[in-house]
Short mmCIF file of C-alpha atoms in Angstrom, two decimals:
data_model
loop_
_atom_site.label_atom_id
_atom_site.label_comp_id
_atom_site.label_asym_id
_atom_site.label_seq_id
_atom_site.Cartn_x
_atom_site.Cartn_y
_atom_site.Cartn_z
CA GLN A 1 39.74 74.64 61.73
CA VAL A 2 39.99 78.23 60.56
CA GLN A 3 36.78 80.25 60.63
CA LEU A 4 36.11 83.86 59.60
CA LEU A 5 33.34 85.83 61.31
CA GLN A 6 32.50 89.26 59.97
CA SER A 7 30.81 92.19 61.70
CA GLY A 8 27.19 93.13 61.12
CA ALA A 9 25.50 95.26 58.50
CA GLU A 10 26.22 98.98 58.33
CA VAL A 11 24.29 101.97 56.99
CA LYS A 12 26.36 105.07 56.32
CA LYS A 13 25.86 108.49 54.80
CA PRO A 14 27.79 109.66 51.77
CA GLY A 15 31.17 111.07 52.76
CA ALA A 16 31.40 109.00 55.94
CA SER A 17 33.76 106.12 56.70
CA VAL A 18 33.02 102.49 57.53
CA ARG A 19 35.08 99.84 59.26
CA VAL A 20 34.26 96.17 58.72
CA SER A 21 35.90 93.51 60.85
CA CYS A 22 36.83 89.90 60.17
CA LYS A 23 37.58 87.82 63.25
CA ILE A 24 39.74 84.77 62.69
CA SER A 25 39.45 81.71 64.87
CA GLY A 26 41.52 78.56 64.72
CA TYR A 27 44.67 80.25 63.41
CA ILE A 28 47.28 82.80 64.37
CA VAL A 29 46.27 86.01 62.62
CA SER A 30 49.84 87.24 62.40
CA ASP A 31 50.58 84.29 60.12
CA LEU A 32 47.51 84.67 57.94
CA SER A 33 46.90 86.83 54.91
CA ILE A 34 43.35 88.17 54.65
CA HIS A 35 41.87 89.42 51.39
CA TRP A 36 38.84 91.66 50.95
CA VAL A 37 36.41 91.31 48.04
CA ARG A 38 33.22 93.27 47.51
CA GLN A 39 30.06 92.68 45.48
CA PRO A 40 27.58 95.45 44.65
CA PRO A 41 23.93 94.37 44.49
CA GLY A 42 23.33 92.21 41.43
CA LYS A 43 26.90 92.61 40.20
CA GLY A 44 30.17 90.71 40.15
CA LEU A 45 33.10 90.33 42.50
CA GLU A 46 35.77 93.01 42.94
CA TRP A 47 39.10 92.39 44.68
CA MET A 48 39.99 95.31 46.97
CA GLY A 49 43.23 94.32 48.66
CA ASP A 50 44.84 92.16 51.26
CA PHE A 51 46.70 92.26 54.55
CA ASP A 52 50.28 90.99 54.31
CA PRO A 53 51.27 89.51 57.68
CA GLU A 54 54.98 89.59 56.81
CA THR A 55 55.06 93.36 56.43
CA GLY A 56 52.07 94.14 58.62
CA ALA A 57 50.76 96.35 55.82
CA GLY A 58 47.90 96.39 53.37
CA ILE A 59 48.22 95.93 49.61
CA TYR A 60 45.47 97.65 47.67
CA ALA A 61 43.90 97.76 44.27
CA GLN A 62 44.65 101.11 42.68
CA THR A 63 40.93 101.82 42.44
CA PHE A 64 40.76 102.17 46.22
CA GLN A 65 44.34 103.24 46.96
CA ASP A 66 43.59 106.64 48.43
CA ARG A 67 40.62 105.76 50.61
CA VAL A 68 41.08 102.21 51.91
CA ALA A 69 43.05 100.76 54.77
CA ILE A 70 43.42 97.12 55.81
CA THR A 71 44.86 96.63 59.28
CA ALA A 72 45.09 93.92 61.90
CA ASP A 73 44.84 93.74 65.67
CA THR A 74 46.57 90.50 66.56
CA SER A 75 45.53 90.76 70.22
CA ILE A 76 41.92 90.10 69.17
CA SER A 77 42.67 88.02 66.06
CA THR A 78 40.85 90.48 63.84
CA VAL A 79 41.53 92.14 60.52
CA PHE A 80 39.78 95.39 59.61
CA LEU A 81 38.76 96.99 56.33
CA GLU A 82 38.23 100.74 56.50
CA LEU A 83 36.77 102.59 53.54
CA ARG A 84 36.61 106.40 53.61
CA SER A 85 34.74 109.07 51.66
CA LEU A 86 31.87 106.70 50.98
CA ARG A 87 29.62 107.15 47.97
CA GLY A 88 26.56 105.36 46.64
CA GLU A 89 28.66 103.04 44.47
CA ASP A 90 30.24 101.62 47.63
CA THR A 91 26.95 99.96 48.56
CA ALA A 92 27.90 96.28 48.47
CA VAL A 93 28.48 93.09 50.37
CA TYR A 94 32.05 93.00 51.64
CA PHE A 95 33.73 89.61 52.10
CA CYS A 96 36.97 88.68 53.82
CA ALA A 97 38.74 85.52 52.68
CA THR A 98 41.95 83.59 53.24
CA PRO A 99 44.21 82.53 50.37
CA ARG A 100 46.03 79.37 49.46
CA ALA A 101 49.68 79.79 48.49
CA ASP A 102 48.65 80.44 44.86
CA GLY A 103 46.29 83.23 45.91
CA SER A 104 43.05 81.35 45.38
CA LEU A 105 40.56 82.13 48.14
CA ASP A 106 39.56 78.94 49.87
CA LEU A 107 37.80 80.18 52.99
CA TRP A 108 35.34 83.07 53.06
CA GLY A 109 33.55 85.05 55.73
CA GLN A 110 29.79 85.31 55.61
CA GLY A 111 29.81 88.82 54.17
CA THR A 112 28.90 92.24 55.56
CA THR A 113 26.32 94.43 53.85
CA VAL A 114 27.27 98.10 53.71
CA THR A 115 24.58 100.49 52.50
CA ILE A 116 25.34 104.09 51.62
CA SER A 117 22.25 106.26 51.85
CA SER A 118 21.54 109.87 52.62
CA ASP B 1 45.52 95.63 35.31
CA ILE B 2 44.78 92.21 33.82
CA GLN B 3 41.27 92.09 32.36
CA MET B 4 39.30 88.87 32.62
CA THR B 5 36.45 87.98 30.29
CA GLN B 6 34.03 85.08 30.48
CA SER B 7 31.71 83.53 27.95
CA PRO B 8 28.89 83.07 27.83
CA SER B 9 27.56 85.60 30.31
CA SER B 10 24.64 83.27 30.96
CA LEU B 11 23.38 79.93 29.77
CA SER B 12 20.31 77.78 30.21
CA ALA B 13 20.78 74.08 30.78
CA SER B 14 19.07 70.98 32.08
CA VAL B 15 20.05 68.46 34.72
CA GLY B 16 22.48 66.00 33.18
CA ASP B 17 23.82 68.44 30.59
CA ARG B 18 27.52 69.01 29.99
CA VAL B 19 28.37 72.68 30.50
CA THR B 20 31.53 74.52 29.49
CA ILE B 21 32.44 78.06 30.53
CA THR B 22 35.38 79.93 29.05
CA CYS B 23 37.60 82.50 30.75
CA ARG B 24 40.20 84.58 28.98
CA ALA B 25 42.91 86.82 30.41
CA SER B 26 44.15 89.98 28.67
CA GLN B 27 47.74 88.83 29.19
CA HIS B 28 49.64 85.70 30.15
CA ILE B 29 48.81 84.49 33.67
CA SER B 30 50.45 81.04 33.59
CA SER B 31 48.16 78.81 35.67
CA TYR B 32 47.21 81.43 38.25
CA LEU B 33 43.55 81.02 37.40
CA HIS B 34 40.86 79.88 39.81
CA TRP B 35 37.13 79.14 39.55
CA TYR B 36 34.43 79.93 42.10
CA GLN B 37 30.76 79.05 42.39
CA GLN B 38 28.36 81.47 44.03
CA ARG B 39 24.76 80.75 44.89
CA PRO B 40 22.36 83.64 45.63
CA GLY B 41 22.86 85.12 49.07
CA GLN B 42 26.01 83.11 49.75
CA ALA B 43 29.73 83.74 49.71
CA PRO B 44 31.70 82.41 46.74
CA HIS B 45 33.05 78.87 47.01
CA LEU B 46 36.37 77.77 45.54
CA LEU B 47 35.94 74.95 43.00
CA ILE B 48 39.19 74.78 41.01
CA TYR B 49 42.57 76.30 41.87
CA ALA B 50 45.62 76.74 39.66
CA ALA B 51 43.56 76.12 36.52
CA SER B 52 43.01 72.39 36.90
CA ASN B 53 43.15 71.32 40.53
CA LEU B 54 39.95 70.27 42.24
CA GLN B 55 39.47 71.85 45.65
CA SER B 56 38.93 69.36 48.47
CA GLY B 57 35.29 68.36 48.80
CA VAL B 58 34.27 69.53 45.33
CA PRO B 59 32.52 66.88 43.21
CA SER B 60 34.58 65.30 40.45
CA ARG B 61 32.05 66.36 37.78
CA PHE B 62 33.82 69.75 37.90
CA SER B 63 37.05 70.10 35.95
CA GLY B 64 39.27 72.88 34.71
CA THR B 65 41.81 73.19 31.93
CA GLY B 66 44.02 75.80 30.36
CA SER B 67 47.10 77.92 30.86
CA GLY B 68 48.44 81.21 29.58
CA THR B 69 45.39 83.20 28.57
CA HIS B 70 42.64 80.67 27.80
CA PHE B 71 40.86 78.57 30.41
CA THR B 72 37.74 76.45 30.66
CA LEU B 73 35.52 75.13 33.43
CA THR B 74 33.48 72.05 32.60
CA ILE B 75 30.63 70.53 34.55
CA ARG B 76 30.30 66.98 33.26
CA SER B 77 26.71 66.24 34.26
CA LEU B 78 24.84 69.22 35.65
CA GLN B 79 23.12 68.66 38.99
CA PRO B 80 20.41 70.80 40.65
CA ALA B 81 22.96 72.25 43.10
CA ASP B 82 25.06 73.51 40.18
CA PHE B 83 22.60 76.19 39.06
CA ALA B 84 24.60 79.20 40.21
CA THR B 85 26.99 81.90 39.01
CA TYR B 86 30.59 81.02 38.21
CA TYR B 87 33.54 83.40 38.36
CA CYS B 88 37.14 83.05 37.29
CA GLN B 89 39.91 84.99 39.06
CA GLN B 90 43.56 85.57 38.24
CA THR B 91 46.16 85.86 40.98
CA TYR B 92 49.15 86.34 38.67
CA SER B 93 49.41 90.05 39.41
CA ILE B 94 47.80 92.61 41.66
CA PRO B 95 44.98 93.58 41.47
CA TYR B 96 43.64 90.03 41.52
CA THR B 97 40.81 90.58 39.07
CA PHE B 98 37.69 88.49 38.61
CA GLY B 99 35.79 87.74 35.45
CA PRO B 100 32.27 89.19 35.15
CA GLY B 101 30.62 85.86 35.90
CA THR B 102 28.56 83.24 34.06
CA THR B 103 25.09 82.44 35.35
CA VAL B 104 23.82 78.90 34.79
CA ASP B 105 20.05 78.63 35.07
CA PHE B 106 17.30 76.13 34.27
CA LYS B 107 16.33 75.70 30.69
#
């Protein structure tokens, strides 16, 4: 049974970077696509990008293109989301999730709260 | 980017009510439309995939219809656990955009 376990809450200053991890158990990470979705407080869901295991590269929403990176370390079965040049609007809960073949997200991590505060 | 809209943005209902939520895409997305339920403080939960297919373990009172640009989620007889926020998402083209959500609360 596949499970996703995310890293703990982070507090960062504006301009800094944050790296959130998503550890996969019960599956081979090199065969698994992982998507990242975020949710600002009291707001809706925003798709950020995904890790494509076939190419070993991230695919990103244009909104984040120049300051996001999604990578994987297969030796520890973990996918990482790095977001740079943080600003207040990046305060959110960040979720990792695995997709079905049609892209629907059927398994989610528990979420990681990232707070940007000076 | 494909824009997703939902209506209504919120609704008040009672246990036993039939509830219908509409999702529209700004362009054709075939059946690449999925519905999620999210309760406060929890991760979203997949209810319906590919417009009309019930995810394993989801009660049969949930159903989805539509294709192209117009989709609906129906809850046949609202139960206490169903008071939550519902989102649609398209995965026809990147970025995989979500609708703004519909909150179902107690009347």
